[in-house]
XYZ file of C-alpha atoms in Angstrom:
311
model
C 189.401 143.944 215.431
C 191.716 145.984 213.278
C 195.218 146.537 214.588
C 195.727 149.501 212.266
C 196.454 152.938 213.692
C 193.359 154.803 214.845
C 192.067 157.569 212.597
C 191.949 161.195 213.754
C 188.881 162.061 215.789
C 188.008 164.998 213.515
C 188.097 165.448 209.752
C 187.511 168.607 207.747
C 185.416 168.599 204.560
C 188.535 168.867 202.394
C 190.146 165.934 204.198
C 187.013 163.822 203.731
C 186.762 164.783 200.071
C 190.356 163.725 199.508
C 189.805 160.453 201.386
C 186.716 159.658 199.329
C 188.796 160.001 196.184
C 191.283 157.494 197.579
C 188.646 154.902 198.528
C 188.243 152.697 201.595
C 185.971 155.217 203.331
C 182.395 154.648 204.488
C 180.368 157.784 205.218
C 177.447 157.603 207.637
C 174.798 160.238 208.358
C 173.976 159.797 212.055
C 171.664 162.796 212.373
C 169.228 162.694 215.282
C 166.777 165.245 216.655
C 165.224 165.847 220.063
C 161.835 164.200 220.695
C 160.066 167.586 220.549
C 161.569 168.478 217.146
C 159.420 168.279 213.975
C 162.476 167.409 211.868
C 162.844 163.860 210.523
C 166.471 162.823 210.024
C 165.883 159.971 207.562
C 163.623 162.145 205.415
C 166.278 164.859 205.305
C 168.899 162.244 204.419
C 166.828 161.126 201.428
C 166.585 164.709 200.189
C 170.235 165.704 200.642
C 173.403 163.927 201.730
C 177.112 163.612 201.099
C 177.595 161.454 197.964
C 177.666 157.777 198.842
C 176.575 158.294 202.437
C 174.342 155.816 204.239
C 171.946 156.528 207.085
C 172.813 155.275 210.577
C 169.679 155.268 212.740
C 171.009 155.366 216.286
C 167.582 154.443 217.633
C 167.614 151.244 215.557
C 171.231 150.137 215.969
C 170.589 149.867 219.686
C 169.530 147.579 222.503
C 166.023 147.413 223.988
C 165.713 148.849 227.492
C 163.381 148.055 230.381
C 162.343 151.718 230.599
C 161.859 152.057 226.850
C 164.934 154.279 226.464
C 166.153 154.940 222.930
C 169.626 154.621 221.369
C 171.113 152.482 224.126
C 174.411 150.790 223.243
C 173.823 147.815 220.936
C 175.052 144.317 221.623
C 178.177 143.112 219.879
C 176.119 141.106 217.380
C 173.772 144.002 216.560
C 176.736 146.311 215.957
C 178.466 143.736 213.743
C 175.277 143.151 211.736
C 174.897 146.898 211.150
C 178.495 147.141 209.932
C 177.866 144.273 207.528
C 174.764 146.012 206.103
C 176.799 149.178 205.585
C 179.601 147.260 203.868
C 181.998 148.199 206.665
C 185.011 145.955 207.187
C 187.376 146.070 210.186
C 189.885 148.123 208.145
C 187.294 150.540 206.721
C 187.655 154.187 207.676
C 184.210 155.243 208.919
C 183.452 158.977 208.818
C 180.285 160.101 210.587
C 178.431 163.385 210.198
C 175.177 165.033 211.221
C 173.134 167.967 209.964
C 173.696 170.203 213.007
C 177.466 170.375 212.540
C 178.354 168.598 215.768
C 175.493 167.059 217.734
C 174.779 163.339 217.365
C 177.844 162.292 215.351
C 180.074 162.065 218.480
C 177.666 159.566 220.042
C 177.946 157.400 216.925
C 181.731 157.730 217.078
C 181.654 156.662 220.726
C 179.825 153.513 219.659
C 182.414 152.640 217.013
C 185.354 153.329 219.319
C 183.769 151.378 222.205
C 183.571 148.347 219.920
C 187.230 148.713 218.985
C 186.797 150.245 215.518
C 189.591 152.805 215.794
C 189.450 153.835 212.131
C 186.515 156.140 212.762
C 186.126 159.921 212.727
C 183.471 162.610 212.636
C 183.152 165.336 210.045
C 183.716 168.496 212.076
C 180.940 170.883 211.050
C 178.875 168.143 209.453
C 176.784 168.542 206.332
C 176.367 172.351 206.656
C 180.138 172.916 206.635
C 180.549 170.427 203.776
C 178.116 172.500 201.700
C 179.531 175.842 202.833
C 182.989 174.830 201.634
C 181.619 174.073 198.187
C 181.393 170.296 198.097
C 178.570 168.541 196.283
C 175.589 166.719 197.744
C 173.241 164.175 196.197
C 169.531 163.428 196.422
C 169.116 160.398 194.144
C 167.857 157.191 195.804
C 170.678 155.633 197.837
C 172.561 152.863 196.067
C 172.666 149.484 197.803
C 176.139 148.608 198.998
C 177.783 145.221 198.878
C 177.436 143.502 202.222
C 180.531 142.110 203.870
C 181.575 140.084 206.885
C 182.355 141.915 210.114
C 183.759 139.773 212.942
C 181.786 140.103 216.157
C 183.733 142.612 218.276
C 184.131 142.866 222.032
C 182.613 145.883 223.737
C 184.975 147.782 226.034
C 182.656 147.782 229.045
C 184.976 150.077 230.991
C 183.790 153.049 228.908
C 180.052 152.526 229.493
C 178.486 153.312 232.856
C 175.266 151.730 234.169
C 172.634 153.145 236.501
C 173.937 151.065 239.381
C 177.486 152.314 238.869
C 176.363 155.953 238.687
C 174.245 155.639 241.844
C 177.120 154.024 243.764
C 179.473 156.764 242.605
C 177.001 159.569 243.451
C 177.287 158.702 247.133
C 180.986 159.603 247.069
C 182.088 163.211 247.443
C 184.989 163.790 245.026
C 186.297 166.548 247.273
C 186.851 163.961 250.013
C 187.226 160.639 248.196
C 189.955 160.176 245.584
C 188.207 157.055 244.237
C 185.120 159.010 243.198
C 184.630 159.537 239.479
C 183.625 162.986 238.306
C 180.342 163.113 236.402
C 179.822 165.944 233.918
C 176.328 166.726 232.633
C 175.936 168.117 229.104
C 172.360 169.374 229.509
C 171.559 173.100 229.574
C 172.338 174.637 232.952
C 168.693 175.473 233.697
C 167.747 171.801 233.398
C 170.735 170.847 235.556
C 169.742 173.386 238.231
C 166.118 172.275 238.174
C 164.830 175.711 237.128
C 163.932 174.762 233.532
C 161.760 171.824 232.451
C 162.966 168.728 230.657
C 161.871 168.303 227.014
C 160.480 164.853 227.853
C 157.007 165.174 229.460
C 156.751 164.099 233.074
C 160.496 163.908 233.646
C 161.776 166.085 236.498
C 164.784 168.330 236.022
C 167.696 168.631 238.433
C 170.941 166.689 238.638
C 172.766 163.680 240.038
C 174.497 164.393 243.377
C 178.106 165.621 243.103
C 177.845 166.071 239.306
C 179.165 169.085 237.385
C 177.343 171.178 234.800
C 179.199 171.341 231.465
C 176.627 172.219 228.762
C 177.709 170.586 225.520
C 177.819 173.920 223.683
C 180.713 174.923 225.984
C 182.836 172.649 223.758
C 181.551 174.068 220.470
C 181.827 177.131 218.258
C 178.781 178.342 216.327
C 179.148 179.500 212.728
C 176.583 181.405 210.684
C 176.389 180.701 206.954
C 176.390 184.050 205.106
C 173.169 185.260 203.460
C 170.887 182.473 204.785
C 171.471 182.820 208.556
C 171.744 179.039 208.956
C 174.030 178.054 211.802
C 176.211 175.034 212.430
C 178.748 173.992 215.047
C 182.351 172.783 215.142
C 184.606 171.836 218.042
C 186.617 174.551 219.737
C 190.424 174.545 219.357
C 192.142 172.326 221.914
C 193.362 175.221 224.046
C 189.806 176.521 224.418
C 188.448 173.021 225.084
C 190.966 172.600 227.863
C 189.984 175.945 229.393
C 186.295 174.977 229.272
C 187.093 171.886 231.357
C 189.177 173.911 233.818
C 186.378 176.473 234.151
C 183.849 173.730 234.932
C 185.902 171.517 237.262
C 188.520 173.837 238.675
C 192.224 173.636 237.854
C 193.080 170.940 240.418
C 190.336 168.477 239.455
C 190.842 169.150 235.747
C 194.524 168.257 236.041
C 193.647 165.001 237.801
C 191.275 164.168 234.958
C 193.714 165.106 232.186
C 196.437 162.945 233.700
C 194.187 159.944 234.368
C 194.419 160.140 238.139
C 190.649 160.744 238.299
C 188.132 158.991 236.054
C 185.401 161.075 234.455
C 181.967 160.089 233.144
C 179.846 162.106 230.731
C 176.065 162.313 230.885
C 173.247 164.312 229.264
C 169.502 163.931 228.658
C 169.497 160.541 226.945
C 173.117 159.653 226.188
C 173.366 161.597 222.927
C 175.172 164.898 223.596
C 177.207 163.206 226.326
C 179.149 162.033 223.275
C 180.256 165.614 222.637
C 181.834 165.878 226.093
C 183.331 162.399 225.702
C 184.913 163.325 222.382
C 186.208 166.688 223.585
C 187.866 165.014 226.567
C 189.373 162.313 224.373
C 190.707 164.945 221.972
C 192.499 166.472 224.965
C 194.176 163.123 225.606
C 192.119 162.300 228.716
C 192.783 158.591 229.290
C 189.843 157.519 231.464
C 186.531 158.739 230.032
C 183.239 156.857 230.286
C 179.692 157.624 229.160
C 176.530 157.054 231.202
C 174.385 155.325 228.582
C 170.949 155.977 230.126
C 171.894 159.476 231.260
C 169.294 161.722 232.899
C 166.218 160.096 231.355
C 167.085 156.724 232.837
C 168.224 158.164 236.156
C 165.283 160.516 236.759
C 162.692 157.978 235.566
C 163.385 155.838 238.633
C 161.499 156.915 241.755
C 164.335 155.792 244.025
C 166.866 158.148 242.403
C 168.119 161.046 244.477
C 167.708 164.328 242.589
C 169.321 167.611 243.565
C 168.011 170.991 242.438
C 170.721 173.413 243.464
C 173.924 174.497 241.747
């Protein structure tokens, strides 16, 4: 893959606008909504998008799963084929956004980074912030891009955790075993505690043993657009991100994580908002961060999984 310097994790609308003027940038709309949402991301993309953007369907650029789970990490060949359809070359700067502000774009960024495409960023604040800061959108039919050749990459398997790895790690108590990885769960605290239901019918709530609750919105700031009451999210400043990790893990464990002496894995409902925790930790310079691809849906769907329902 490209040996060029990695791009910044975050870009502002003005930075993206300037980069678009310079060329060499591919913009992808990776919007995704929860299964119980009536919103349709591809339909919204067709009605309004950043000029020149293409739609990245994370449920399609994915691998099939024995439990029918969506948006699982694609194979190397599937990822390369998607890049070729988008006209992405190894040296292309890929900028990803979503319509929430920050929600599904970090998961898409995780995919690009895991396959070694370091020239990738997200638009912090997404499409709502782009519009709020006065930049134009388009709604004409998308223009076909020129396909290119994208060499088949190698997935960094050290950043993706499987069910078997998570189960083996859940047996270890991080307070007693220095080899245990910390697992942070981005779901709402009520779902983590087992007091609120999961949005997916029939799936129990609760949490993986020895995991920590870090709701993804603990890493985000909510903004309200004047006059229309529409809200969107951006990442917190680094100092506040760091404090959010300390608050969740405690100062001692957080320091071990920040310095790479303790690995950390992010999880959520289905592997989507785990990307937010992954990105926040990477922005803080955390060296050893993985993502549990199946997350809670895969874990709790298996009858043999041990589920805890206390804080």
